[in-house]
XYZ file of C-alpha atoms in Angstrom:
342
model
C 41.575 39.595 32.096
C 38.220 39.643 33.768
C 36.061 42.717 34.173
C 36.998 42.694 37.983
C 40.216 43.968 37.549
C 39.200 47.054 35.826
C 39.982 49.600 38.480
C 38.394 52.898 36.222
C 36.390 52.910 33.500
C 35.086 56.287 32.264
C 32.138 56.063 29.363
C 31.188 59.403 26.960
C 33.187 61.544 29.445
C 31.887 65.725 27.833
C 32.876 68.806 29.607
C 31.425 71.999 28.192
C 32.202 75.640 29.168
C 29.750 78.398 29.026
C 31.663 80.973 27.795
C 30.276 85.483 27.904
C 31.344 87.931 26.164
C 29.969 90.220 29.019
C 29.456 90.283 32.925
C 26.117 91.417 31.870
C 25.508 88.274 29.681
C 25.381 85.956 32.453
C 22.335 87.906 34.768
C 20.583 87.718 31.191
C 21.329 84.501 30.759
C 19.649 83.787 34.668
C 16.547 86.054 33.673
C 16.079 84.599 29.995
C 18.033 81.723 28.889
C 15.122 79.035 28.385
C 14.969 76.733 25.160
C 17.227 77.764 22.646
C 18.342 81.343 23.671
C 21.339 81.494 25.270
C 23.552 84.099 25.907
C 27.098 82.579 26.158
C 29.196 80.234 23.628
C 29.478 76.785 24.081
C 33.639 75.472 24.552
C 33.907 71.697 24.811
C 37.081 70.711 26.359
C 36.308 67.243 25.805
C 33.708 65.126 23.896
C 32.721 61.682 24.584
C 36.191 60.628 25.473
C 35.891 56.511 27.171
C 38.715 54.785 28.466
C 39.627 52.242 30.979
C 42.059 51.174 33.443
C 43.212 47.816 35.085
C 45.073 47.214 38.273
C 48.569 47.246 37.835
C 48.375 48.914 34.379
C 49.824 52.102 33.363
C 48.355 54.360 31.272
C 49.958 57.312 29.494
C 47.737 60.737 28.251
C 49.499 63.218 25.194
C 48.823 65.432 23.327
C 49.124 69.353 22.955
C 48.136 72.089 24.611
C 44.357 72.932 25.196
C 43.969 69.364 24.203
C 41.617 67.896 26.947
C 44.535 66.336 29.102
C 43.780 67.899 32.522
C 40.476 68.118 32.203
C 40.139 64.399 31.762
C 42.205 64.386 35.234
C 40.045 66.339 37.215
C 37.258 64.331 36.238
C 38.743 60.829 37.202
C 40.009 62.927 40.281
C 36.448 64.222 41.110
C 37.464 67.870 41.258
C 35.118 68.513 38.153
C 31.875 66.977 36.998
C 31.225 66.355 33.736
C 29.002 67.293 31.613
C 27.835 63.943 30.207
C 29.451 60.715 30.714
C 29.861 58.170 33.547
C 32.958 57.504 35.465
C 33.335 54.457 37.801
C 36.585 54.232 40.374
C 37.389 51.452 42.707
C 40.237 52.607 44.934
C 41.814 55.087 46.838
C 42.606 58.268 44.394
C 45.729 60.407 44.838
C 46.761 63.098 42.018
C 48.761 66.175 41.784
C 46.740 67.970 38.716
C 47.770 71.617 39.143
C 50.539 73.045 40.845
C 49.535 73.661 44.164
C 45.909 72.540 44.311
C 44.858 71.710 47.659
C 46.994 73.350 49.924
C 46.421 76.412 51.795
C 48.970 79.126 51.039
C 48.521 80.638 54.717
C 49.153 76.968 56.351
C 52.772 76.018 56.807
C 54.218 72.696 55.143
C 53.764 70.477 57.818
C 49.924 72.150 58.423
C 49.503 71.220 54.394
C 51.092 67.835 55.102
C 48.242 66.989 58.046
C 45.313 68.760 55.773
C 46.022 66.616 52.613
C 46.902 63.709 54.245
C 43.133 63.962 56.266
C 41.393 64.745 52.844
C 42.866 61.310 51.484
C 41.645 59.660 54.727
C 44.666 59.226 56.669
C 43.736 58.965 60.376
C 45.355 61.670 62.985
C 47.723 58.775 64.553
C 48.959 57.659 60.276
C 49.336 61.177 59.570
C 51.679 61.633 62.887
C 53.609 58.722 62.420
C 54.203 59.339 58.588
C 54.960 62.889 58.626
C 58.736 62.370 59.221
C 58.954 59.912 56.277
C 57.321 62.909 54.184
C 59.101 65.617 55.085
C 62.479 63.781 54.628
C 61.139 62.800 51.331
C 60.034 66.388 50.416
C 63.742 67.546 51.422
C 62.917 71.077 51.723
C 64.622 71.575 55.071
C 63.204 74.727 57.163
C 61.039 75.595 54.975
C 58.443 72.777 56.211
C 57.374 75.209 59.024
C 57.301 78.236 56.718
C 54.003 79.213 54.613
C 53.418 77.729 51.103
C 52.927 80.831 49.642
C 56.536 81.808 50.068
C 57.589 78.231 48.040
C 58.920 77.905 44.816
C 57.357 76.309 42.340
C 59.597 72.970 42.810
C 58.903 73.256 46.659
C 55.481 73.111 46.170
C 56.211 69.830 43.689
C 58.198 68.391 45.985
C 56.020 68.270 49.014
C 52.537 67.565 46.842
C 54.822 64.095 45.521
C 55.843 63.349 48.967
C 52.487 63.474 50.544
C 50.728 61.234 48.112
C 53.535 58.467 48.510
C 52.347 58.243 51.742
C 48.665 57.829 51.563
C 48.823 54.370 50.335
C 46.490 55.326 47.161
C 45.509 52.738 44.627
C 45.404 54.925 41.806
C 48.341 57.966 41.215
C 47.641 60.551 38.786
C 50.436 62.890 37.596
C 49.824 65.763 35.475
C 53.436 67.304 34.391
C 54.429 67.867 37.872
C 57.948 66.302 37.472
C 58.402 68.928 34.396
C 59.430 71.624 37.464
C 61.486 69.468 39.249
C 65.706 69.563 39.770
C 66.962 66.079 38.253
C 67.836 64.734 41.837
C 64.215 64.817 42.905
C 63.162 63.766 39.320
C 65.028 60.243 39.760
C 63.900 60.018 43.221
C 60.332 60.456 42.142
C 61.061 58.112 39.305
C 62.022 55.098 41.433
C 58.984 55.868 43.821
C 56.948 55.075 40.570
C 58.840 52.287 39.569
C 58.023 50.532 42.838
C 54.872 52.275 42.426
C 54.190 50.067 39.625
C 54.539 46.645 41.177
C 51.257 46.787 42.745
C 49.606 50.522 42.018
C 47.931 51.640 39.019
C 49.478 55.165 37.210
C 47.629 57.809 34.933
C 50.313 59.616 33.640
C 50.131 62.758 31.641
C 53.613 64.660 29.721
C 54.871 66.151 26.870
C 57.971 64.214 27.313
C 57.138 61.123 25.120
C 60.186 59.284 26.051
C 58.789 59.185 29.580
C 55.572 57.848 28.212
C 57.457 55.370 26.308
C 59.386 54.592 29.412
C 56.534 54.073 31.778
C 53.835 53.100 29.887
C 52.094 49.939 28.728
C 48.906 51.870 27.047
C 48.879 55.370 25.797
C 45.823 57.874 24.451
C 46.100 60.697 21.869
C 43.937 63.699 22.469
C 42.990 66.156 20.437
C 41.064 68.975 20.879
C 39.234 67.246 23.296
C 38.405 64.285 21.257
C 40.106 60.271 21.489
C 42.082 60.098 18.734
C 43.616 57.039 19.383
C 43.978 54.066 22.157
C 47.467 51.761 21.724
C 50.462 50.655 22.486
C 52.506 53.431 24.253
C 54.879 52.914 21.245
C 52.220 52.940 18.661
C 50.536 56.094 20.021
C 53.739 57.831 20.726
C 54.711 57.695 17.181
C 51.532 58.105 15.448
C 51.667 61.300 18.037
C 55.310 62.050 16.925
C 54.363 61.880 13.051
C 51.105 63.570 13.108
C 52.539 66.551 15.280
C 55.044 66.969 12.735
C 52.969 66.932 9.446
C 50.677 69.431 11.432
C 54.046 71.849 11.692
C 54.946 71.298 7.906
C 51.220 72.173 6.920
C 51.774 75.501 9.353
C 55.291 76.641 7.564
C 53.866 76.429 4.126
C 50.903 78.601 5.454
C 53.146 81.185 7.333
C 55.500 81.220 3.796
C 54.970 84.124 1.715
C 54.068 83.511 -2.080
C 54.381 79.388 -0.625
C 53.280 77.697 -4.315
C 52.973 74.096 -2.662
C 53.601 72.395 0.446
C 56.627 69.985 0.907
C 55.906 66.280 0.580
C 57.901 63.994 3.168
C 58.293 61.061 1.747
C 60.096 59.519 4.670
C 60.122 60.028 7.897
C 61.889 57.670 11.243
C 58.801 58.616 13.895
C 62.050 57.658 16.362
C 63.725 61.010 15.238
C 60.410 62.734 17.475
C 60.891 60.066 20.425
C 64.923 61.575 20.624
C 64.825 64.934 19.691
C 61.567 65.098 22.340
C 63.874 63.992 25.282
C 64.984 66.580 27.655
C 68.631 64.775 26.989
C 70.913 66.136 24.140
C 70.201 64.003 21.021
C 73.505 62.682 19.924
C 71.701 59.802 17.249
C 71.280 60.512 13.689
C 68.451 58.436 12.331
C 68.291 58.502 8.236
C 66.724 56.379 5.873
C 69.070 53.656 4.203
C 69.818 53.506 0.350
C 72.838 51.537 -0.836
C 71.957 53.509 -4.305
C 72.713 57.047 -2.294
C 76.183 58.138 -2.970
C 77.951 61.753 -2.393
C 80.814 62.488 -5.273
C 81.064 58.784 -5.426
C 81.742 58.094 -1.861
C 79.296 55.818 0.002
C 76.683 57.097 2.303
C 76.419 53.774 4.531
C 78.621 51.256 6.362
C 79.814 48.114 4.650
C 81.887 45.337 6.243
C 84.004 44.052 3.773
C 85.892 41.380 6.116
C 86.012 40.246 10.009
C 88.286 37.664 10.668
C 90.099 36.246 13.996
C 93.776 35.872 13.864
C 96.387 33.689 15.976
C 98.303 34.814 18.881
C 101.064 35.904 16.341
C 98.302 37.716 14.020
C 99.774 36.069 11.264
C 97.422 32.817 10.579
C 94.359 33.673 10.015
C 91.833 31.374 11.827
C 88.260 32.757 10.621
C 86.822 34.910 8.222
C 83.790 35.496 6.132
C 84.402 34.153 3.153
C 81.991 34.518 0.005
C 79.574 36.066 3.011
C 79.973 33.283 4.621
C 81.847 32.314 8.505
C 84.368 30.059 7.558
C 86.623 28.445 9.928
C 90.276 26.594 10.455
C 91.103 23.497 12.743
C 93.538 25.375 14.830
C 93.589 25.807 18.609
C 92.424 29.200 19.690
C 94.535 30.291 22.388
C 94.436 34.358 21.673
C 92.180 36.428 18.833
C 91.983 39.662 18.665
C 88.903 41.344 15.844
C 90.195 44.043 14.373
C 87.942 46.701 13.032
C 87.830 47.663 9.336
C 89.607 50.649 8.693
């Protein structure tokens, strides 16, 4: 790919956070902070954190809590400058970061619909002709003409989604805002990406990592505000998976009174995370296989011990594995049935 199609490319992206003990610590700070005295702590949500992004790709953010996700968002987004670092967009922008940002809670939905729409450049004539498509895509009947402070949480969800696939934007960016969502308006948002993808590029930021497997061709890990690693959205996602879980191990032997040593996993299937992460019920047991393992002498695995196809009178029998091998007759097939081993 050439360097053309790179649509964002962020370089040594730091935030920091001045943070004071006391109101009164910020007037010194104004009077007398110079050289090395400060009067606040320093809080880096993120330290020299460089990706980037080409058209059509999707990229997928995780990682925990506090971990630098958002604030890597509002930075592509341009609601927050950075500290250090250098970010470079080409194309139209459209995210829904926090729930709600952006709208006026004293405007009505349609009055929201006009204001964002404007913000992302829509002109007056666009915004008219597209608001029907939006509200019918919102779904939130009467309550269009009613105040956005008096929505729900998924109200205000659904009518952020529905203004921003209307505003023809070249780059989405969605930061958990289908977590609050009813599972109709989930798949509906969910096939709006899909042809999304075809010709948009997607920053996409949850916890669910079989989403981010889903969606994703890339992935990032951050932690703490630092890259820990750029991959696959498989190879991330289970590098993720596994390091999340060692991190809860190391935490229980901590929390354990009188704990003399902390367990050793010697095995672990990073696909059990991927399942039991899924807001779905997990009905898949993954465990390692040993033909050795054995429970009163019974076997612990599966073992076919003969297939075989027999004639319409399932008498003759007209294949078979033989010696672990397919072996086979010279006799018309008209009817086989393959029974299962019982």
């Amino acid at each position: 790919m050439s360097s053309k199609e790179i649509v964002l490319s962020a370089n040594g992206l730091s935030k920091c956070y001045q943070i004071y003990d006391k109101p009164v610590d910020r007037l010194l700070q104004g009077l007398f902070g110079t050289g090395n005295r400060k009067f606040y702590k320093e809080y880096w949500a993120l330290q020299d954190v460089s990706v980037e992004l080409r058209k059509g790709e999707t990229l997928g953010i995780i990682g925990d809590n506090g971990a630098g996700k958002s604030t890597l968002l509002q930075m592509i987004a341009g609601t927050l400058s950075p500290t250090d670092g250098h970010i470079e967009v080409h194309g139209k922008v459209a995210a829904i970061l926090e729930l709600g940002a952006g709208f006026n809670p004293e405007f009505t939905g349609r009055e929201n619909i006009s204001l964002s729409a404007s913000i992302y450049g829509l002109p007056d004539d666009l915004i008219l002709e597209r608001m029907g498509a939006i509200e019918t895509f919102a779904d939130i009947g009467d309550f269009i003409n009613q105040p956005v402070k008096m929505y729900s949480s998924g109200m205000y969800v659904r009518l952020a989604f529905a203004i921003i696939a209307h505003v023809d934007a070249d780059i989405l960016i969605i930061d958990e805002a289908l977590a609050v969502g009813d599972i109709f308006f989930t798949q509906k948002c969910m096939r709006f990406l899909r042809k999304f993808q075809e010709h948009g590029t997607l920053l996409f930021v949850s916890h669910d990592t079989s989403a981010v497997l889903n969606f994703c061709d890339r992935a990032i890990w951050l932690n703490e505000g630092e890259l820990v690693m750029e991959g696959t959205a498989k190879e991330v996602v289970e590098r993720y998976s596994r390091g999340s879980h060692t991190n809860k191990l190391i935490e229980k032997s901590l929390d354990t009174p009188n704990a003399q040593s902390t367990e050793i996993v010697e095995w672990q299937d990073d696909r059990i995370f991927s399942l039991d992460n899924t807001p779905l019920r997990n009905e898949i047991r993954v465990f390692k296989f040993e033909r050795s393992n054995s429970v009163e002498g019974e076997k612990k695995y599966v073992e076919i011990v003969d297939a075989y196809f027999l004639d319409q009178s399932e008498k003759m029998r007209l294949a078979g594995i033989v010696g672990g091998k397919m072996t086979t007759l010279s006799v018309p097939v008209t009817y086989t049935r393959l029974p299962l081993p019982t």
